[in-house]
Amino acid sequence: MAVIGIDLGTTNSLAALWQDNKVTLIPNALGDYLTPSVVGLDDDGALLVGKVAQERLISHPHLTASCFKRRMGTTGKIALGEQQFSPEELSSMVLRKIREDAEQYLQQPITEAIISVPAYFNDNQRSATKAAAQLAGLYIERLVNEPSAAALAARMSNTGEDQTFLVFDLGGGTLDVSVVDCFDNVIEIIAVAGDNHLGGEDFDNLLVDYFCRQNQLVYSTLSPATKAILQSNAELCKQQLSEQQQVHMFLRLEDQTYSILLTQELLAEIFMPLLKRTEKVIQRALADSNFSSIDDVLMVGGSSKMPIVRGYVNRLFSKAPTLTRSPDVIIAEGAGIYAGIKSRNGEIRDIMMTDVCPFSLGIGAKNDRSDLRAHVAMMIERNSLLPSSISKYFTTLHDGQTSLNISIYQGEEFYADENICLGELNMPLPSAPAGVEGVEVRFSYDINGILQVEVSHEKTQVRKQVVIIGEYNTLTEEDIQQKLAELEKIKLHPAQDEQNRLLSAWGERLYTESLGEVRENIVRCLGYFNQALNSQRPHRIRQARKKVTDYFEQLTQQHFIGNRQPSDFMPDTDQGDEE
Ligand code: AMP
């Protein structure tokens, strides 16, 4: 049975698999490779996932959710209308759609996947991702770090020479930088560094701020719909500027039009604070790796398409960064190749991938009775090669102390309580003077991200063990059944409706974003399309869909980006009845 690789992105998700000795991207039901990681409810309560939901972000913000990957691993709930969902439930809906579309395309059931996550994801975020997969009916043996997946894909497509890569992955919500060494058939992740809150959306926010400042608009006083329009215009202009030298950004509000002219130079100025933040992450990864030279820089993630970002990273290295031919898809390709390795498929079976622990792990300890707060006694340092197993001896601090409490922490802060506490173990001890009795603590962190902590006392032969990462927080069978029953109450539309729903959602968004004559044209357009749908004649529906799509494309180009008035929509007089 096929195992697929899935890049579950903040903005888009996509799937790939290893087939006929190469990696192949799997198109969704609309024929696209990218499925927007957006989930929504229709006006009649049915579930919408992907592009259709994305189109409704502006016209139906209260019924639509996006960017929930940023909230994975938290207990926060996200509202869709009257209903509340956890970030992993929303992610499971995206995964389920990817799985169902892949099943349709491959004509076979899919029950297992490799999912990529940012290298900097902590334990809670990883567990939430596994829970989302479980809810989507996917068995996940392991998660793969996104930069590791990218390096694997690059490695498979280059000449196979020994090389050290710096993988710079700037997506919609996160930045991951990794130093990856490739030699013989080994791909070794040497160091990872990242920022969980630096991505394309932050660039959009800066652009929105700048736009408001220049036009004397106060962002906080704008309506939710206007905010969403501004956000989407900012993103569109940012993307246009990856292709062209300058672009106008507009906002039409009541009877006024606000605008600014954006050039590459201006954009570089506006984005400078974020560019500087990317440099810090690069420096940390390089310093941790102890590598003085890098052979190649791999630019990955949608935001790496920005010339300003490429130029900035370029100046930091003597060599021009490689914009891989597909910064959007390289992680999914890597996950697909990894899925192939996992199923011991064909010629790729002998590639070995090593990984590193993305965060430091230790226990809370005091050196001295006068210490008021416990610090972290390091067990496994950030960027240690996996698997890793380390043991240390800890003794009592007080005379007559009859137990030792071992608290396990993850993070980089000095004081224990400023890190994430993963669990605790308590070991009873015979009473003795301070420093006489003690325990052996062993941390074993395996390649699947499962941390085992074992505490043993030699004299009494008492041994206690806790398994933390990987199984902690994942759902029990009972939880899954209960949550699945709840999720099943939400109807799914049949796949064949998706294209039509997409077009209606697109029209509604354009309507929300426009005024006057343009609106009237959109109303005419949607009326014409609904008539075609009501006719239930496939040929007529196809014809209307094409005509309306062309018109909406023209509208987007001329009305929202350029400053020209689009032509009127002319419905066909011939309604094309015959099939
Ligand atoms: P990812 O999570 O890798 O899919 O990246 C999504 C982010 O990349 C979003 O913030 C997009 O706005 C941004 N993005 C996609 N294409 C482009 C482009 N051509 N130029 C600039 N940013 C882009």
Coordinates of C-alpha atoms and ligand atoms in Angstrom, one line a residue:
M1 CA 0.0 0.0 0.0
A2 CA 1.3 3.5 -0.9
V3 CA 2.8 5.6 1.9
I4 CA 2.5 9.3 1.0
G5 CA 4.6 12.3 2.1
I6 CA 2.7 15.4 3.2
D7 CA 3.9 18.9 3.7
L8 CA 1.3 20.3 6.1
G9 CA 2.1 24.0 5.6
T10 CA 0.9 27.1 7.3
T11 CA -0.4 28.5 4.0
N12 CA -0.6 25.5 1.7
S13 CA -0.3 21.8 2.0
L14 CA 0.6 19.2 -0.6
A15 CA 1.4 15.6 -1.0
A16 CA 3.9 13.5 -2.9
L17 CA 4.9 9.8 -3.3
W18 CA 7.7 7.7 -4.6
Q19 CA 6.6 5.9 -7.7
D20 CA 8.6 4.3 -10.6
N21 CA 11.8 5.4 -9.0
K22 CA 11.0 9.0 -8.8
V23 CA 9.1 11.4 -6.7
T24 CA 5.7 12.5 -8.0
L25 CA 3.5 15.3 -6.7
I26 CA -0.1 14.3 -6.2
P27 CA -2.7 16.8 -7.5
N28 CA -5.9 17.5 -5.6
A29 CA -9.4 17.3 -6.8
L30 CA -9.1 20.6 -8.6
G31 CA -5.9 19.5 -10.4
D32 CA -3.7 21.8 -8.3
Y33 CA -0.7 20.6 -6.3
L34 CA -1.1 23.2 -3.6
T35 CA -4.2 22.9 -1.3
P36 CA -4.5 26.1 0.8
S37 CA -4.5 25.1 4.5
V38 CA -7.8 26.9 5.0
V39 CA -11.0 25.4 6.5
G40 CA -14.5 26.8 6.6
L41 CA -18.1 26.1 6.9
D42 CA -20.6 26.7 4.2
D43 CA -23.7 28.8 4.9
D44 CA -25.6 25.5 5.4
G45 CA -23.0 24.1 7.8
A46 CA -21.1 21.9 5.4
L47 CA -17.3 21.6 5.5
L48 CA -15.1 23.4 2.9
V49 CA -11.4 22.8 2.7
G50 CA -8.7 24.3 0.5
K51 CA -9.2 26.9 -2.2
V52 CA -12.9 27.2 -1.8
A53 CA -12.5 28.0 1.9
Q54 CA -9.6 30.4 1.1
E55 CA -11.9 32.3 -1.3
R56 CA -14.4 32.8 1.5
L57 CA -11.8 34.2 4.0
I58 CA -12.8 37.7 3.0
S59 CA -16.5 37.3 2.3
H60 CA -17.2 35.0 5.3
P61 CA -14.4 35.6 7.8
H62 CA -16.4 34.3 10.8
L63 CA -17.0 30.9 9.1
T64 CA -13.4 30.4 7.9
A65 CA -10.1 29.7 9.6
S66 CA -6.5 29.9 8.3
C67 CA -2.9 29.9 9.7
F68 CA -4.0 27.5 12.4
K69 CA -0.6 25.7 12.1
R70 CA 0.8 28.6 14.1
R71 CA -1.5 27.6 17.0
M72 CA -0.7 23.8 16.9
G73 CA 0.2 22.5 20.4
T74 CA -1.8 25.1 22.2
T75 CA -5.2 24.6 23.9
G76 CA -6.7 27.6 22.2
K77 CA -9.9 27.0 20.2
I78 CA -10.8 28.6 16.9
A79 CA -14.4 29.5 16.1
L80 CA -16.1 28.6 12.9
G81 CA -19.5 30.2 13.3
E82 CA -21.1 28.8 16.4
Q83 CA -18.7 25.9 16.7
Q84 CA -15.3 25.7 18.3
F85 CA -12.4 23.7 17.0
S86 CA -8.9 22.9 18.2
P87 CA -5.9 23.6 15.8
E88 CA -5.4 19.9 15.4
E89 CA -9.0 19.3 14.5
L90 CA -8.7 22.0 11.8
S91 CA -5.4 20.5 10.6
S92 CA -7.0 17.0 10.5
M93 CA -9.6 18.4 8.1
V94 CA -6.8 19.6 5.7
L95 CA -5.1 16.2 6.1
R96 CA -8.3 14.3 5.4
K97 CA -8.9 16.3 2.2
I98 CA -5.3 15.6 1.1
R99 CA -5.8 11.9 1.9
E100 CA -9.2 11.7 0.1
D101 CA -7.9 13.6 -3.0
A102 CA -4.8 11.4 -3.1
E103 CA -7.0 8.2 -2.8
Q104 CA -9.1 9.5 -5.7
Y105 CA -6.0 10.2 -7.8
L106 CA -4.1 7.0 -7.0
Q107 CA -7.2 4.9 -6.9
Q108 CA -6.2 3.1 -3.7
P109 CA -6.8 3.6 0.0
I110 CA -4.1 5.6 1.9
T111 CA -3.7 4.8 5.6
E112 CA -0.1 5.9 6.2
A113 CA 1.9 9.0 5.7
I114 CA 5.1 10.9 6.5
I115 CA 4.3 14.4 7.6
S116 CA 6.9 17.2 7.7
V117 CA 7.0 19.8 10.5
P118 CA 9.2 22.8 11.2
A119 CA 12.4 21.7 12.8
Y120 CA 11.8 24.1 15.6
F121 CA 8.4 22.6 16.5
N122 CA 8.4 21.6 20.2
D123 CA 7.0 18.5 21.6
N124 CA 3.5 19.8 22.0
Q125 CA 3.4 21.0 18.4
R126 CA 4.7 17.6 17.2
S127 CA 2.2 15.7 19.3
A128 CA -0.7 17.9 18.0
T129 CA 0.4 17.2 14.4
K130 CA 0.3 13.4 15.1
A131 CA -3.1 13.8 16.7
A132 CA -4.3 15.6 13.6
A133 CA -3.1 12.8 11.4
Q134 CA -4.8 10.2 13.7
L135 CA -8.1 12.1 13.3
A136 CA -7.6 12.1 9.5
G137 CA -7.3 8.4 9.5
L138 CA -3.5 8.4 8.9
Y139 CA -1.0 6.3 10.7
I140 CA 2.2 8.3 11.3
E141 CA 5.3 6.4 12.2
R142 CA 7.4 9.5 12.2
L143 CA 7.4 13.1 11.5
V144 CA 10.3 14.5 9.4
N145 CA 11.7 18.0 9.9
E146 CA 11.0 20.2 6.9
P147 CA 14.6 21.3 6.2
S148 CA 15.7 17.6 6.4
A149 CA 13.0 16.9 3.8
A150 CA 14.2 19.8 1.6
A151 CA 17.8 18.6 1.8
L152 CA 16.8 15.1 0.9
A153 CA 15.0 16.4 -2.2
A154 CA 17.9 18.6 -3.2
R155 CA 20.3 15.7 -2.6
M156 CA 18.3 13.4 -4.9
S157 CA 18.3 15.9 -7.7
N158 CA 22.0 16.9 -7.7
T159 CA 25.0 15.1 -8.9
G160 CA 25.6 13.3 -5.6
E161 CA 28.9 15.0 -4.8
D162 CA 29.7 15.6 -1.1
Q163 CA 28.2 18.9 -0.2
T164 CA 27.2 21.1 2.7
F165 CA 23.9 22.9 2.3
L166 CA 22.3 25.7 4.3
V167 CA 18.6 25.2 3.9
F168 CA 16.8 28.6 4.3
D169 CA 13.1 27.9 4.5
L170 CA 10.9 30.9 4.8
G171 CA 7.3 30.0 4.6
G172 CA 4.0 31.6 5.5
G173 CA 4.5 31.5 9.2
T174 CA 7.9 30.1 10.2
L175 CA 11.6 30.4 9.3
D176 CA 13.8 27.3 9.6
V177 CA 17.5 27.4 8.9
S178 CA 19.5 24.2 8.8
V179 CA 23.0 23.2 8.1
V180 CA 23.0 19.9 6.3
D181 CA 26.0 17.8 5.4
C182 CA 25.7 15.3 2.6
F183 CA 28.4 12.7 2.0
D184 CA 28.3 9.2 0.4
N185 CA 24.8 8.0 1.1
V186 CA 24.4 9.9 4.3
I187 CA 22.4 13.1 4.9
E188 CA 23.3 14.5 8.2
I189 CA 21.5 17.5 9.8
I190 CA 24.3 19.3 11.6
A191 CA 22.4 22.2 13.1
V192 CA 19.0 23.7 13.1
A193 CA 17.8 27.1 14.2
G194 CA 14.5 28.8 13.6
D195 CA 11.9 31.3 14.5
N196 CA 8.3 30.1 14.9
H197 CA 6.9 33.5 14.3
L198 CA 8.6 34.8 11.2
G199 CA 7.0 34.2 7.8
G200 CA 5.2 35.7 4.8
E201 CA 2.3 36.9 7.0
D202 CA 4.7 39.1 8.9
F203 CA 5.8 40.7 5.7
D204 CA 2.2 41.3 4.7
N205 CA 1.5 42.9 8.1
L206 CA 4.4 45.3 7.7
L207 CA 3.0 46.3 4.3
V208 CA -0.4 46.8 5.7
D209 CA 1.0 49.0 8.5
Y210 CA 3.0 51.1 6.0
F211 CA -0.1 51.5 3.7
C212 CA -2.2 52.7 6.7
R213 CA 0.5 55.1 7.8
Q214 CA 0.9 56.6 4.4
N215 CA -2.9 57.0 3.9
Q216 CA -3.6 58.2 7.5
L217 CA -5.8 55.2 8.1
V218 CA -6.1 53.8 11.7
Y219 CA -5.9 50.0 11.2
S220 CA -7.7 49.2 14.5
T221 CA -10.7 51.2 13.5
L222 CA -11.3 49.4 10.2
S223 CA -14.0 46.8 9.8
P224 CA -12.9 43.1 9.9
A225 CA -13.8 42.8 6.2
T226 CA -11.7 45.9 5.3
K227 CA -8.8 44.5 7.3
A228 CA -9.0 41.2 5.4
I229 CA -9.1 43.0 2.1
L230 CA -6.0 45.1 3.0
Q231 CA -4.2 41.9 4.1
S232 CA -5.1 40.1 0.9
N233 CA -4.1 43.1 -1.2
A234 CA -0.8 43.4 0.6
E235 CA -0.1 39.7 0.0
L236 CA -1.0 40.1 -3.7
C237 CA 1.2 43.1 -4.2
K238 CA 4.1 41.4 -2.3
Q239 CA 3.8 38.5 -4.7
Q240 CA 3.5 40.7 -7.8
L241 CA 6.8 42.4 -6.7
S242 CA 8.5 39.0 -7.0
E243 CA 7.9 39.3 -10.7
Q244 CA 7.9 43.0 -11.4
Q245 CA 9.8 46.2 -10.4
Q246 CA 6.8 48.2 -9.1
V247 CA 3.2 47.9 -8.3
H248 CA 0.3 50.0 -6.9
M249 CA -1.5 48.9 -3.8
F250 CA -5.1 50.0 -3.6
L251 CA -7.9 50.1 -1.1
R252 CA -11.4 51.3 -2.0
L253 CA -13.3 52.4 1.0
E254 CA -16.8 53.9 0.7
D255 CA -16.3 56.5 -2.1
Q256 CA -12.6 57.0 -1.6
T257 CA -9.6 55.2 -3.1
Y258 CA -6.4 55.0 -1.1
S259 CA -3.2 53.9 -2.8
I260 CA 0.6 53.7 -2.6
L261 CA 3.3 53.0 -5.2
L262 CA 5.6 50.2 -4.1
T263 CA 9.0 49.7 -5.6
Q264 CA 11.7 47.1 -4.8
E265 CA 13.8 49.8 -3.0
L266 CA 10.8 50.8 -0.8
L267 CA 10.0 47.2 -0.1
A268 CA 13.5 46.6 1.0
E269 CA 13.2 49.4 3.5
I270 CA 9.8 48.3 4.8
F271 CA 11.0 44.8 5.2
M272 CA 14.4 45.5 6.7
P273 CA 13.4 44.6 10.4
L274 CA 12.3 41.2 9.3
L275 CA 15.4 40.6 7.0
K276 CA 17.6 41.4 10.0
R277 CA 15.8 38.8 12.0
T278 CA 16.5 36.2 9.4
E279 CA 20.2 37.0 9.6
K280 CA 20.2 36.3 13.3
V281 CA 18.7 32.8 12.7
I282 CA 21.3 32.1 10.0
Q283 CA 24.1 33.1 12.3
R284 CA 22.9 30.9 15.1
A285 CA 22.6 27.8 12.8
L286 CA 26.1 28.5 11.4
A287 CA 27.6 29.0 14.8
D288 CA 26.0 25.8 16.2
S289 CA 27.2 23.8 13.2
N290 CA 30.9 24.8 13.6
F291 CA 31.1 24.7 9.8
S292 CA 33.1 27.6 8.3
S293 CA 32.0 27.2 4.7
I294 CA 28.8 26.3 3.0
D295 CA 28.8 24.9 -0.6
D296 CA 25.2 25.9 -1.5
V297 CA 22.3 27.7 0.0
L298 CA 18.9 26.2 -0.7
M299 CA 16.1 28.7 -0.7
V300 CA 12.8 27.0 0.3
G301 CA 9.3 28.1 1.1
G302 CA 6.9 30.6 -0.7
S303 CA 8.5 33.7 0.9
S304 CA 11.9 32.7 -0.5
K305 CA 10.6 33.8 -3.9
M306 CA 11.0 37.4 -2.9
P307 CA 14.0 38.9 -4.7
I308 CA 14.6 41.1 -1.6
V309 CA 14.9 38.0 0.6
R310 CA 17.2 36.3 -2.0
G311 CA 19.3 39.4 -2.4
Y312 CA 19.7 39.7 1.4
V313 CA 20.7 36.1 1.9
N314 CA 22.9 36.3 -1.1
R315 CA 24.9 39.2 0.4
L316 CA 25.5 37.1 3.6
F317 CA 27.3 34.4 1.6
S318 CA 29.9 34.6 -1.1
K319 CA 27.9 32.4 -3.4
A320 CA 24.5 33.2 -4.9
P321 CA 21.8 31.1 -3.3
T322 CA 20.2 28.5 -5.4
L323 CA 16.5 29.1 -5.9
T324 CA 15.5 25.5 -6.3
R325 CA 13.3 25.1 -9.2
S326 CA 10.3 24.6 -6.8
P327 CA 10.6 26.3 -3.4
D328 CA 6.9 25.6 -2.9
V329 CA 7.1 21.9 -3.4
I330 CA 10.6 20.8 -2.4
I331 CA 9.5 19.9 1.2
A332 CA 6.7 17.7 0.0
E333 CA 9.0 16.1 -2.5
G334 CA 11.4 15.3 0.3
A335 CA 8.6 13.9 2.4
G336 CA 7.5 11.8 -0.6
I337 CA 11.1 10.5 -1.0
Y338 CA 11.2 9.8 2.7
A339 CA 8.0 7.9 2.4
G340 CA 9.7 5.8 -0.3
I341 CA 12.7 5.2 1.9
K342 CA 10.3 4.1 4.6
S343 CA 8.5 1.6 2.5
R344 CA 11.9 0.3 1.3
N345 CA 11.0 1.2 -2.2
G346 CA 13.3 0.5 -5.2
E347 CA 16.7 2.1 -5.5
I348 CA 16.5 4.7 -2.8
R349 CA 16.6 2.2 0.1
D350 CA 20.2 2.8 1.0
I351 CA 20.0 6.5 1.8
M352 CA 20.5 7.2 5.5
M353 CA 19.2 10.3 7.1
T354 CA 20.3 11.5 10.5
D355 CA 18.6 14.1 12.5
V356 CA 19.3 16.4 15.4
C357 CA 17.4 17.2 18.5
P358 CA 16.0 20.7 17.8
F359 CA 15.9 21.8 21.5
S360 CA 17.9 21.3 24.6
L361 CA 16.6 18.8 27.2
G362 CA 17.5 18.7 30.9
I363 CA 16.3 18.5 34.4
G364 CA 15.7 21.1 37.0
A365 CA 18.5 21.2 39.6
K366 CA 20.0 23.4 42.3
N367 CA 23.8 23.4 42.9
D368 CA 23.5 24.8 46.3
R369 CA 21.0 25.0 49.2
S370 CA 21.0 28.8 48.8
D371 CA 19.8 28.7 45.2
L372 CA 16.3 30.1 45.2
R373 CA 15.4 28.9 41.7
A374 CA 16.3 25.7 40.0
H375 CA 18.4 26.0 36.8
V376 CA 18.5 23.4 34.0
A377 CA 21.1 20.7 34.3
M378 CA 21.7 19.9 30.7
M379 CA 21.2 16.3 29.6
I380 CA 20.9 16.5 25.7
E381 CA 22.0 19.7 24.1
R382 CA 20.2 21.4 21.2
N383 CA 21.5 20.1 17.9
S384 CA 22.8 16.8 19.4
L385 CA 22.8 14.0 16.8
L386 CA 20.0 11.5 17.1
P387 CA 19.7 9.0 18.5
S388 CA 21.2 10.2 21.7
S389 CA 21.6 8.7 25.1
I390 CA 23.2 10.3 28.1
S391 CA 23.3 9.5 31.8
K392 CA 24.3 11.7 34.8
Y393 CA 24.4 11.3 38.5
F394 CA 22.5 13.6 40.8
T395 CA 22.7 13.7 44.6
T396 CA 20.6 15.0 47.5
L397 CA 21.0 18.6 48.7
H398 CA 19.7 18.3 52.3
D399 CA 20.6 16.1 55.3
G400 CA 17.9 13.5 55.8
Q401 CA 16.3 14.1 52.4
T402 CA 14.1 11.1 51.6
S403 CA 13.3 11.6 47.9
L404 CA 14.5 13.3 44.8
N405 CA 12.1 15.0 42.4
I406 CA 13.2 14.9 38.8
S407 CA 11.5 17.5 36.6
I408 CA 12.2 17.3 32.9
Y409 CA 12.5 20.4 30.8
Q410 CA 12.7 21.4 27.2
G411 CA 14.1 24.8 26.1
E412 CA 17.0 27.1 26.1
E413 CA 16.4 29.3 29.1
F414 CA 18.7 29.2 32.1
Y415 CA 16.0 29.0 34.8
A416 CA 14.1 25.8 34.8
D417 CA 10.6 27.3 35.2
E418 CA 11.1 29.5 32.1
N419 CA 11.3 26.3 29.9
I420 CA 8.5 23.9 29.0
C421 CA 8.1 21.2 31.7
L422 CA 7.6 17.9 30.0
G423 CA 7.1 15.7 33.0
E424 CA 8.2 14.6 36.5
L425 CA 9.5 11.5 38.3
N426 CA 9.9 11.1 42.0
M427 CA 12.4 8.7 43.5
P428 CA 12.3 7.7 47.2
L429 CA 15.7 7.5 48.9
P430 CA 17.0 6.2 52.2
S431 CA 17.6 9.1 54.7
A432 CA 21.3 10.1 54.8
P433 CA 23.5 13.2 55.1
A434 CA 23.4 15.6 52.1
G435 CA 25.3 14.5 49.0
V436 CA 25.5 10.8 50.1
E437 CA 22.4 9.4 48.3
G438 CA 21.9 10.0 44.7
V439 CA 20.3 8.7 41.5
E440 CA 21.4 7.9 38.0
V441 CA 19.3 9.8 35.4
R442 CA 19.3 8.6 31.8
F443 CA 17.8 10.5 28.9
S444 CA 17.4 8.5 25.6
Y445 CA 16.1 10.4 22.7
D446 CA 15.4 8.3 19.6
I447 CA 15.1 9.0 15.9
N448 CA 11.3 9.1 16.2
G449 CA 11.4 11.9 18.6
I450 CA 10.5 9.8 21.6
L451 CA 12.3 10.7 24.8
Q452 CA 12.7 8.1 27.5
V453 CA 13.8 9.2 31.0
E454 CA 14.9 6.6 33.4
V455 CA 15.8 7.2 37.0
S456 CA 17.5 4.5 39.0
H457 CA 18.9 4.1 42.6
E458 CA 21.6 1.5 42.7
K459 CA 21.4 0.4 46.3
T460 CA 17.7 -0.1 46.5
Q461 CA 17.5 -1.3 42.8
V462 CA 14.4 1.0 42.3
R463 CA 14.0 2.1 38.7
K464 CA 11.4 4.4 37.3
Q465 CA 10.8 5.3 33.7
V466 CA 8.7 7.7 31.8
V467 CA 8.3 8.0 28.0
I468 CA 7.7 11.6 27.1
I469 CA 8.1 12.8 23.6
G470 CA 6.0 11.2 20.9
E471 CA 3.4 9.5 23.1
Y472 CA 2.8 12.3 25.5
N473 CA -0.4 14.1 24.5
T474 CA -1.4 11.9 21.5
L475 CA -4.9 10.8 21.6
T476 CA -6.2 7.5 23.0
E477 CA -8.4 5.3 20.9
E478 CA -11.4 6.5 22.9
D479 CA -10.5 10.2 22.3
I480 CA -10.2 9.5 18.6
Q481 CA -13.6 7.8 18.3
Q482 CA -15.3 10.5 20.3
K483 CA -13.7 13.3 18.2
L484 CA -14.3 11.5 15.0
A485 CA -18.0 11.1 15.9
E486 CA -18.2 14.9 16.5
L487 CA -16.3 15.7 13.3
E488 CA -18.5 13.3 11.3
K489 CA -21.5 15.5 12.1
I490 CA -20.1 18.0 9.7
K491 CA -21.2 17.3 6.2
L492 CA -18.7 17.2 3.3
H493 CA -19.7 18.3 -0.2
P494 CA -19.3 15.9 -3.0
A495 CA -15.9 16.4 -4.7
Q496 CA -17.5 17.1 -8.1
D497 CA -19.1 20.3 -6.8
E498 CA -15.8 21.8 -5.7
Q499 CA -14.9 23.7 -8.9
N500 CA -18.4 25.3 -9.0
R501 CA -18.3 26.2 -5.3
L502 CA -14.9 27.7 -5.9
L503 CA -16.1 29.9 -8.6
S504 CA -19.1 31.1 -6.6
A505 CA -16.8 31.8 -3.6
W506 CA -14.4 33.7 -5.8
G507 CA -17.2 35.8 -7.2
E508 CA -18.5 36.6 -3.6
R509 CA -15.0 37.6 -2.6
L510 CA -14.6 39.9 -5.6
Y511 CA -18.0 41.4 -4.8
T512 CA -17.0 42.1 -1.2
E513 CA -13.8 43.8 -2.5
S514 CA -15.4 46.0 -5.1
L515 CA -18.0 48.7 -5.5
G516 CA -20.3 50.3 -8.1
E517 CA -20.3 49.1 -11.6
V518 CA -17.9 46.3 -11.0
R519 CA -20.3 44.9 -8.3
E520 CA -23.1 45.0 -10.8
N521 CA -21.1 43.1 -13.3
I522 CA -20.2 40.5 -10.7
V523 CA -23.9 40.1 -9.7
R524 CA -24.7 39.5 -13.4
C525 CA -21.9 37.1 -13.7
L526 CA -23.0 35.0 -10.7
G527 CA -26.6 35.1 -11.8
Y528 CA -25.6 33.8 -15.2
F529 CA -23.5 31.0 -13.6
N530 CA -26.3 30.0 -11.2
Q531 CA -28.7 29.7 -14.1
A532 CA -26.2 27.4 -15.8
L533 CA -25.9 25.3 -12.6
N534 CA -29.7 25.1 -12.3
S535 CA -29.9 23.9 -15.8
Q536 CA -27.9 20.8 -14.6
R537 CA -26.5 20.5 -18.2
P538 CA -22.8 19.6 -17.9
H539 CA -21.9 21.2 -21.2
R540 CA -23.6 24.5 -20.3
I541 CA -22.1 24.5 -16.8
R542 CA -18.6 24.0 -18.3
Q543 CA -19.1 26.8 -20.8
A544 CA -20.4 29.2 -18.2
R545 CA -17.6 28.2 -15.8
K546 CA -15.0 29.1 -18.4
K547 CA -16.6 32.4 -19.3
V548 CA -17.0 33.5 -15.7
T549 CA -13.5 32.3 -14.8
D550 CA -12.0 34.4 -17.7
Y551 CA -14.0 37.4 -16.6
F552 CA -12.9 37.1 -12.9
E553 CA -9.3 36.7 -14.0
Q554 CA -9.5 39.9 -16.1
L555 CA -11.2 41.6 -13.2
T556 CA -8.4 40.7 -10.8
Q557 CA -5.7 41.8 -13.2
Q558 CA -7.3 45.1 -14.1
H559 CA -9.4 46.2 -11.2
F560 CA -7.4 45.1 -8.2
I561 CA -3.8 45.5 -9.4
G562 CA -3.9 47.9 -12.3
N563 CA -6.0 51.1 -12.2
R564 CA -8.1 50.4 -15.2
Q565 CA -11.8 49.8 -15.3
P566 CA -12.6 46.3 -16.5
S567 CA -15.0 45.8 -19.4
D568 CA -18.6 44.8 -18.7
F569 CA -19.6 41.2 -18.4
M570 CA -21.5 40.0 -21.4
P571 CA -23.4 36.7 -20.8
D572 CA -23.8 34.5 -23.9
T573 CA -27.0 34.7 -25.8
D574 CA -26.4 31.2 -26.9
Q575 CA -26.9 29.0 -23.9
G576 CA -25.3 25.9 -25.5
D577 CA -27.9 23.3 -24.7
E578 CA -26.6 20.4 -26.6
E579 CA -24.0 18.2 -25.0
Ligands
AMP1 P1 4.6 28.4 2.2 O1 4.1 28.3 3.6 O2 5.9 27.9 1.9 O3 3.5 27.9 1.2 O4 4.7 30.0 1.9 C1 3.6 30.8 1.9 C2 4.0 32.2 1.9 O5 4.8 32.5 0.8 C3 2.9 33.2 2.0 O6 3.1 34.2 2.9 C4 2.9 33.8 0.6 O7 2.4 35.1 0.5 C5 4.3 33.7 0.2 N1 4.6 33.7 -1.2 C6 4.1 32.7 -2.1 N2 4.5 33.1 -3.4 C7 5.2 34.2 -3.3 C8 5.8 35.1 -4.2 N3 5.8 34.8 -5.5 N4 6.4 36.2 -3.8 C9 6.4 36.4 -2.4 N5 5.9 35.7 -1.5 C10 5.2 34.6 -1.9

